[in-house]
Amino acid sequence: MYPWLIPVWQPLQRAVREQHLGHGLLIKGMAGLGKRELAEKLATALLCQHTSNAPCGICHACELTAAGSHSDLHIVGREGRSIGIDAIRELSRIMSESARLGHGKVAVIERAELMTEAAANALLKTLEEPAGEATLILVSSRPERLLPTLISRCQQWLVPLPDTQSALAWLNEQGVQASPSALSVNQGSPLQTLEYLSAGTDDKRLSLLAELAGLGKQPGRLQKVQAGLQEQPVHLVWVQLLLQDALQTALGVRAPLKLADCRQHSALIAQLGPMQLHELHSALLELRRCLQPGQGRPVNAGLQLSQWLHRLQQTLLHS
Ligand SMILES: [Zn+2]
């Protein structure tokens, strides 16, 4: 189990042991923290035939769960772009049946924020009438998108973000050299940082941000920078953090930089001054909002990105 899950896992086990565990649970926290693994571990523990608060790993139930074929465990939301009413009706039907192995039934709804409104309302009915020994575990990294009435019926378990030192130590144990900057661009998530570093994306970030900061001196690079960002709009987060560092530098705020390894670049951009930086930052936030998945990606996304980069370049050229 990931070390940062232990502070949640232990009280969860205690709740099972002392029979304080709710019938409806919500495991929430940022993406990339292993919430799904935690939900699976809890489900396995609840269904285990030997103990009830930690999976033994050897009983028939544990074997079936590990093989993904336990008939009393139902998982929804692992794939697809949304969770519809049919999936929830099916879940409710299965949950109302009696347990085959006599250790209750468990349903897990992963990425629960993807439930449609109709699906969430159907689930609400199921939660209102808990069927026997059934436990429902919702997992979400965007709980603010869930119906408030749904949340209020669930016992909430927050998976906290590990502190920087622990996250870096864990990454080191996995055999990767991680910088605090690499962790920053992954919102502090150790798992996402591991994937990011293993894919060699950190080098891409360093070269893209160097080219971006140098746009005033080498205007010919504009298209290359644009192509790099357009390919992965999520990389605009890098640009956003760089601008925030530049703004902080321009304002003379003495706090650690988010991207300490790009100090030179943010210092260069900081010369634009707080006013210009603030405007560029607001425009970037708006651009990111437009490019977010699920926002109905506008046809002119490329154009908007190009306009923003052009504006940055002009500002840099005339500073
Ligand atoms: Zn077992």
Coordinates of C-alpha atoms and ligand atoms in Angstrom, one line a residue:
M1 CA 0.0 0.0 0.0
Y2 CA 1.3 3.5 -0.8
P3 CA 2.6 5.0 2.4
W4 CA 0.4 8.1 2.2
L5 CA -2.7 5.9 2.2
I6 CA -1.9 4.4 5.6
P7 CA -3.3 7.4 7.6
V8 CA -6.7 6.8 5.9
W9 CA -6.5 3.0 5.8
Q10 CA -5.9 2.6 9.5
P11 CA -9.0 4.6 10.7
L12 CA -11.0 2.8 7.9
Q13 CA -10.0 -0.6 9.4
R14 CA -10.9 0.7 12.9
A15 CA -14.3 1.7 11.6
V16 CA -14.9 -1.7 10.2
R17 CA -13.8 -3.4 13.4
E18 CA -15.9 -1.2 15.6
Q19 CA -18.8 -1.4 13.1
H20 CA -18.9 2.4 12.5
L21 CA -18.4 2.1 8.7
G22 CA -21.3 3.6 6.8
H23 CA -23.3 1.9 4.1
G24 CA -22.4 4.6 1.7
L25 CA -18.8 5.9 1.6
L26 CA -17.1 8.5 -0.4
I27 CA -13.4 8.2 -0.8
K28 CA -12.2 11.6 -2.1
G29 CA -8.9 13.3 -2.8
M30 CA -6.8 14.6 -5.7
A31 CA -6.3 12.5 -8.8
G32 CA -3.2 10.3 -8.7
L33 CA -3.2 9.3 -5.1
G34 CA -4.3 5.7 -5.4
K35 CA -7.9 6.1 -4.1
R36 CA -9.0 3.3 -6.4
E37 CA -6.5 0.9 -4.7
L38 CA -7.7 2.0 -1.3
A39 CA -11.4 1.3 -2.3
E40 CA -10.4 -2.1 -3.7
K41 CA -8.5 -3.0 -0.5
L42 CA -11.5 -2.0 1.6
A43 CA -13.8 -4.0 -0.6
T44 CA -11.6 -7.1 -0.4
A45 CA -11.4 -6.7 3.4
L46 CA -15.2 -6.5 3.7
L47 CA -15.7 -9.6 1.6
C48 CA -12.8 -11.6 3.1
Q49 CA -14.0 -14.8 4.9
H50 CA -11.2 -14.8 7.5
T51 CA -11.1 -11.3 8.9
S52 CA -13.2 -8.2 8.3
N53 CA -10.8 -5.4 8.4
A54 CA -7.8 -6.6 6.4
P55 CA -7.8 -9.0 3.5
C56 CA -6.2 -12.3 4.4
G57 CA -5.2 -12.9 0.8
I58 CA -5.6 -16.6 1.0
C59 CA -9.3 -17.4 1.5
H60 CA -11.7 -18.2 -1.4
A61 CA -13.2 -14.7 -1.3
C62 CA -9.8 -13.0 -1.5
E63 CA -8.8 -15.3 -4.4
L64 CA -12.0 -14.5 -6.3
T65 CA -11.6 -10.7 -5.6
A66 CA -8.0 -10.8 -6.8
A67 CA -9.1 -12.6 -10.0
G68 CA -11.8 -10.0 -10.5
S69 CA -14.6 -12.6 -10.4
H70 CA -16.2 -12.2 -6.9
S71 CA -19.9 -12.2 -7.6
D72 CA -20.6 -10.0 -4.5
L73 CA -18.3 -7.3 -5.7
H74 CA -19.6 -5.0 -8.4
I75 CA -17.5 -2.2 -9.9
V76 CA -18.8 0.6 -12.1
G77 CA -17.1 3.6 -13.8
R78 CA -13.7 2.2 -14.7
E79 CA -14.2 2.9 -18.4
G80 CA -16.2 5.3 -20.5
R81 CA -16.8 9.0 -20.5
S82 CA -19.8 9.0 -18.3
I83 CA -21.8 6.7 -16.0
G84 CA -25.4 6.5 -17.1
I85 CA -28.7 5.5 -15.4
D86 CA -28.6 1.9 -16.8
A87 CA -25.3 1.2 -15.1
I88 CA -26.7 2.5 -11.8
R89 CA -30.0 0.6 -12.1
E90 CA -28.0 -2.6 -12.8
L91 CA -25.9 -1.8 -9.7
S92 CA -29.0 -1.3 -7.5
R93 CA -30.5 -4.5 -8.7
I94 CA -27.3 -6.5 -7.9
M95 CA -27.0 -4.8 -4.6
S96 CA -30.5 -5.8 -3.6
E97 CA -29.9 -9.5 -4.1
S98 CA -28.5 -11.5 -1.2
A99 CA -24.8 -12.2 -1.0
R100 CA -23.6 -15.4 -2.6
L101 CA -20.8 -16.0 -0.2
G102 CA -22.5 -14.6 2.9
H103 CA -20.1 -11.7 3.6
G104 CA -22.3 -8.9 2.3
K105 CA -22.1 -7.2 -1.0
V106 CA -19.9 -4.3 -2.1
A107 CA -20.3 -1.9 -5.0
V108 CA -17.6 0.5 -6.0
I109 CA -18.3 3.5 -8.3
E110 CA -15.0 4.8 -9.6
R111 CA -14.8 8.3 -11.0
A112 CA -18.2 8.9 -9.4
E113 CA -18.3 12.5 -10.7
L114 CA -19.0 11.1 -14.2
M115 CA -22.5 10.0 -13.2
T116 CA -25.2 11.8 -15.2
E117 CA -27.8 13.6 -13.2
A118 CA -30.3 10.8 -13.8
A119 CA -27.8 8.2 -12.7
A120 CA -27.0 10.2 -9.5
N121 CA -30.7 10.5 -8.7
A122 CA -31.2 6.8 -9.2
L123 CA -28.2 6.1 -6.9
L124 CA -29.7 8.5 -4.3
K125 CA -32.8 6.1 -4.1
T126 CA -30.5 3.1 -3.5
L127 CA -28.7 5.0 -0.8
E128 CA -31.9 5.9 0.9
E129 CA -32.9 2.3 1.2
P130 CA -29.8 0.5 2.2
A131 CA -30.2 -3.2 1.2
G132 CA -29.1 -5.5 4.0
E133 CA -25.3 -6.0 4.2
A134 CA -24.5 -3.9 1.1
T135 CA -21.7 -1.3 1.2
L136 CA -21.5 1.3 -1.5
I137 CA -18.1 3.0 -2.1
L138 CA -17.9 6.1 -4.2
V139 CA -14.5 7.2 -5.4
S140 CA -14.0 10.7 -6.7
S141 CA -11.3 13.2 -7.4
R142 CA -13.9 15.9 -8.3
P143 CA -16.4 15.5 -5.4
E144 CA -17.6 19.1 -6.0
R145 CA -19.3 17.7 -9.1
L146 CA -21.4 15.3 -7.1
L147 CA -25.0 16.0 -6.0
P148 CA -24.8 17.6 -2.5
T149 CA -27.7 15.3 -1.4
L150 CA -25.6 12.3 -2.5
I151 CA -22.5 13.5 -0.6
S152 CA -24.5 14.2 2.6
R153 CA -25.6 10.5 2.6
C154 CA -22.1 9.2 2.5
Q155 CA -19.4 8.9 5.1
Q156 CA -16.5 10.8 3.7
W157 CA -12.9 9.7 3.7
L158 CA -10.3 12.1 2.5
V159 CA -7.0 10.9 1.0
P160 CA -4.6 13.7 1.8
L161 CA -1.7 14.8 -0.4
P162 CA 1.6 13.6 1.0
D163 CA 4.0 16.4 1.9
T164 CA 6.8 17.2 -0.6
Q165 CA 9.5 15.5 1.4
S166 CA 7.6 12.2 1.8
A167 CA 6.5 12.3 -1.9
L168 CA 10.1 12.9 -3.1
A169 CA 11.4 10.1 -0.8
W170 CA 8.9 7.7 -2.2
L171 CA 9.8 8.6 -5.8
N172 CA 13.4 8.1 -4.9
E173 CA 12.6 4.6 -3.6
Q174 CA 11.0 3.9 -7.0
G175 CA 14.3 4.6 -8.6
V176 CA 13.5 8.0 -10.2
Q177 CA 15.2 11.3 -9.4
A178 CA 12.4 13.7 -8.8
S179 CA 12.8 17.4 -8.3
P180 CA 10.2 19.5 -6.3
S181 CA 9.4 21.2 -9.6
A182 CA 8.5 17.9 -11.2
L183 CA 6.2 17.3 -8.3
S184 CA 4.7 20.8 -8.6
V185 CA 3.7 20.4 -12.2
N186 CA 1.9 17.2 -11.2
Q187 CA 0.0 19.0 -8.4
G188 CA 2.0 17.1 -5.8
S189 CA 0.7 13.6 -6.9
P190 CA 3.5 11.0 -6.5
L191 CA 1.9 8.6 -8.9
Q192 CA 1.4 11.1 -11.7
T193 CA 5.0 12.4 -11.1
L194 CA 6.3 8.8 -11.5
E195 CA 4.5 8.4 -14.8
Y196 CA 5.6 11.8 -16.0
L197 CA 9.2 11.2 -15.2
S198 CA 9.2 7.6 -16.6
A199 CA 7.8 9.0 -19.9
G200 CA 10.7 11.5 -20.0
T201 CA 8.2 14.4 -20.0
D202 CA 10.3 16.5 -17.6
D203 CA 12.9 17.2 -20.4
K204 CA 10.1 18.3 -22.6
R205 CA 8.9 20.8 -20.0
L206 CA 12.4 22.2 -19.5
S207 CA 13.0 22.8 -23.2
L208 CA 9.5 24.1 -23.9
L209 CA 9.6 26.6 -21.1
A210 CA 13.1 27.7 -22.1
E211 CA 11.8 28.3 -25.6
L212 CA 8.8 30.1 -24.3
A213 CA 10.9 32.5 -22.2
G214 CA 13.2 33.1 -25.1
L215 CA 10.4 34.1 -27.5
G216 CA 11.5 37.8 -27.2
K217 CA 14.9 37.0 -28.5
Q218 CA 14.0 34.2 -30.9
P219 CA 10.6 34.9 -32.4
G220 CA 11.1 32.2 -34.9
R221 CA 10.4 29.6 -32.2
L222 CA 6.8 30.6 -31.8
Q223 CA 5.3 27.9 -34.0
K224 CA 7.4 25.2 -32.3
V225 CA 6.2 26.3 -28.8
Q226 CA 2.6 26.5 -30.1
A227 CA 2.8 23.0 -31.6
G228 CA 4.2 21.6 -28.3
L229 CA 1.4 23.2 -26.3
Q230 CA -1.4 22.4 -28.7
E231 CA -0.4 18.7 -28.8
Q232 CA -1.0 18.5 -25.0
P233 CA -3.1 21.5 -23.7
V234 CA -2.6 20.2 -20.2
H235 CA 1.0 21.4 -20.5
L236 CA -0.4 25.0 -20.2
V237 CA -0.1 24.2 -16.5
W238 CA 3.6 24.5 -16.9
V239 CA 3.3 27.9 -18.5
Q240 CA 0.8 29.0 -15.7
L241 CA 3.3 28.0 -13.0
L242 CA 6.1 29.8 -14.7
L243 CA 4.0 33.0 -15.0
Q244 CA 3.0 32.7 -11.3
D245 CA 6.7 32.4 -10.4
A246 CA 7.5 35.4 -12.6
L247 CA 4.7 37.4 -11.0
Q248 CA 5.9 36.5 -7.5
T249 CA 9.5 37.6 -8.5
A250 CA 8.2 40.9 -10.1
L251 CA 6.3 41.6 -6.8
G252 CA 9.4 40.8 -4.8
V253 CA 7.5 38.2 -2.8
R254 CA 10.0 36.0 -0.9
A255 CA 8.5 32.5 -1.2
P256 CA 9.8 29.3 -2.8
L257 CA 9.3 29.2 -6.5
K258 CA 7.0 26.4 -7.9
L259 CA 9.5 25.8 -10.7
A260 CA 12.8 26.4 -9.0
D261 CA 14.6 24.7 -11.9
C262 CA 13.2 27.4 -14.3
R263 CA 14.4 30.3 -12.1
Q264 CA 16.3 31.9 -15.0
H265 CA 13.2 31.9 -17.2
S266 CA 10.8 33.3 -14.7
A267 CA 13.3 36.0 -13.8
L268 CA 13.5 37.0 -17.4
I269 CA 9.7 37.1 -17.8
A270 CA 9.4 39.0 -14.5
Q271 CA 10.9 42.0 -16.2
L272 CA 7.5 42.5 -17.8
G273 CA 6.3 43.8 -14.5
P274 CA 3.3 42.9 -12.4
M275 CA 0.6 44.6 -14.5
Q276 CA 1.4 42.9 -17.7
L277 CA 2.1 39.6 -16.0
H278 CA -1.3 39.7 -14.3
E279 CA -3.1 40.3 -17.5
L280 CA -1.2 37.5 -19.3
H281 CA -2.0 35.2 -16.4
S282 CA -5.7 36.0 -16.5
A283 CA -5.8 35.5 -20.2
L284 CA -4.0 32.1 -19.8
L285 CA -6.5 31.0 -17.2
E286 CA -9.4 31.8 -19.6
L287 CA -7.6 29.9 -22.3
R288 CA -7.1 26.9 -20.1
R289 CA -10.8 27.0 -19.1
C290 CA -11.8 26.9 -22.8
L291 CA -9.4 24.0 -23.6
Q292 CA -10.6 21.9 -20.7
P293 CA -12.0 18.5 -21.6
G294 CA -15.7 18.4 -21.3
Q295 CA -16.1 22.1 -22.1
G296 CA -16.9 21.4 -25.7
R297 CA -13.5 22.1 -27.1
P298 CA -13.9 25.2 -29.3
V299 CA -13.0 25.0 -32.9
N300 CA -10.7 27.9 -32.6
A301 CA -8.7 26.5 -29.7
G302 CA -5.5 26.7 -31.9
L303 CA -6.3 30.3 -32.8
Q304 CA -6.8 31.3 -29.1
L305 CA -3.6 29.7 -28.1
S306 CA -1.7 31.3 -31.0
Q307 CA -3.2 34.7 -30.0
W308 CA -2.1 34.3 -26.4
L309 CA 1.5 33.3 -27.4
H310 CA 1.6 36.2 -29.9
R311 CA 0.6 38.5 -27.1
L312 CA 3.3 37.1 -24.8
Q313 CA 5.9 37.4 -27.6
Q314 CA 5.0 41.0 -28.4
T315 CA 5.1 42.0 -24.7
L316 CA 8.6 40.3 -24.4
L317 CA 9.8 42.0 -27.6
H318 CA 8.9 45.4 -26.3
S319 CA 9.9 45.1 -22.7
Ligands
ZN1 ZN -9.5 -13.5 2.8

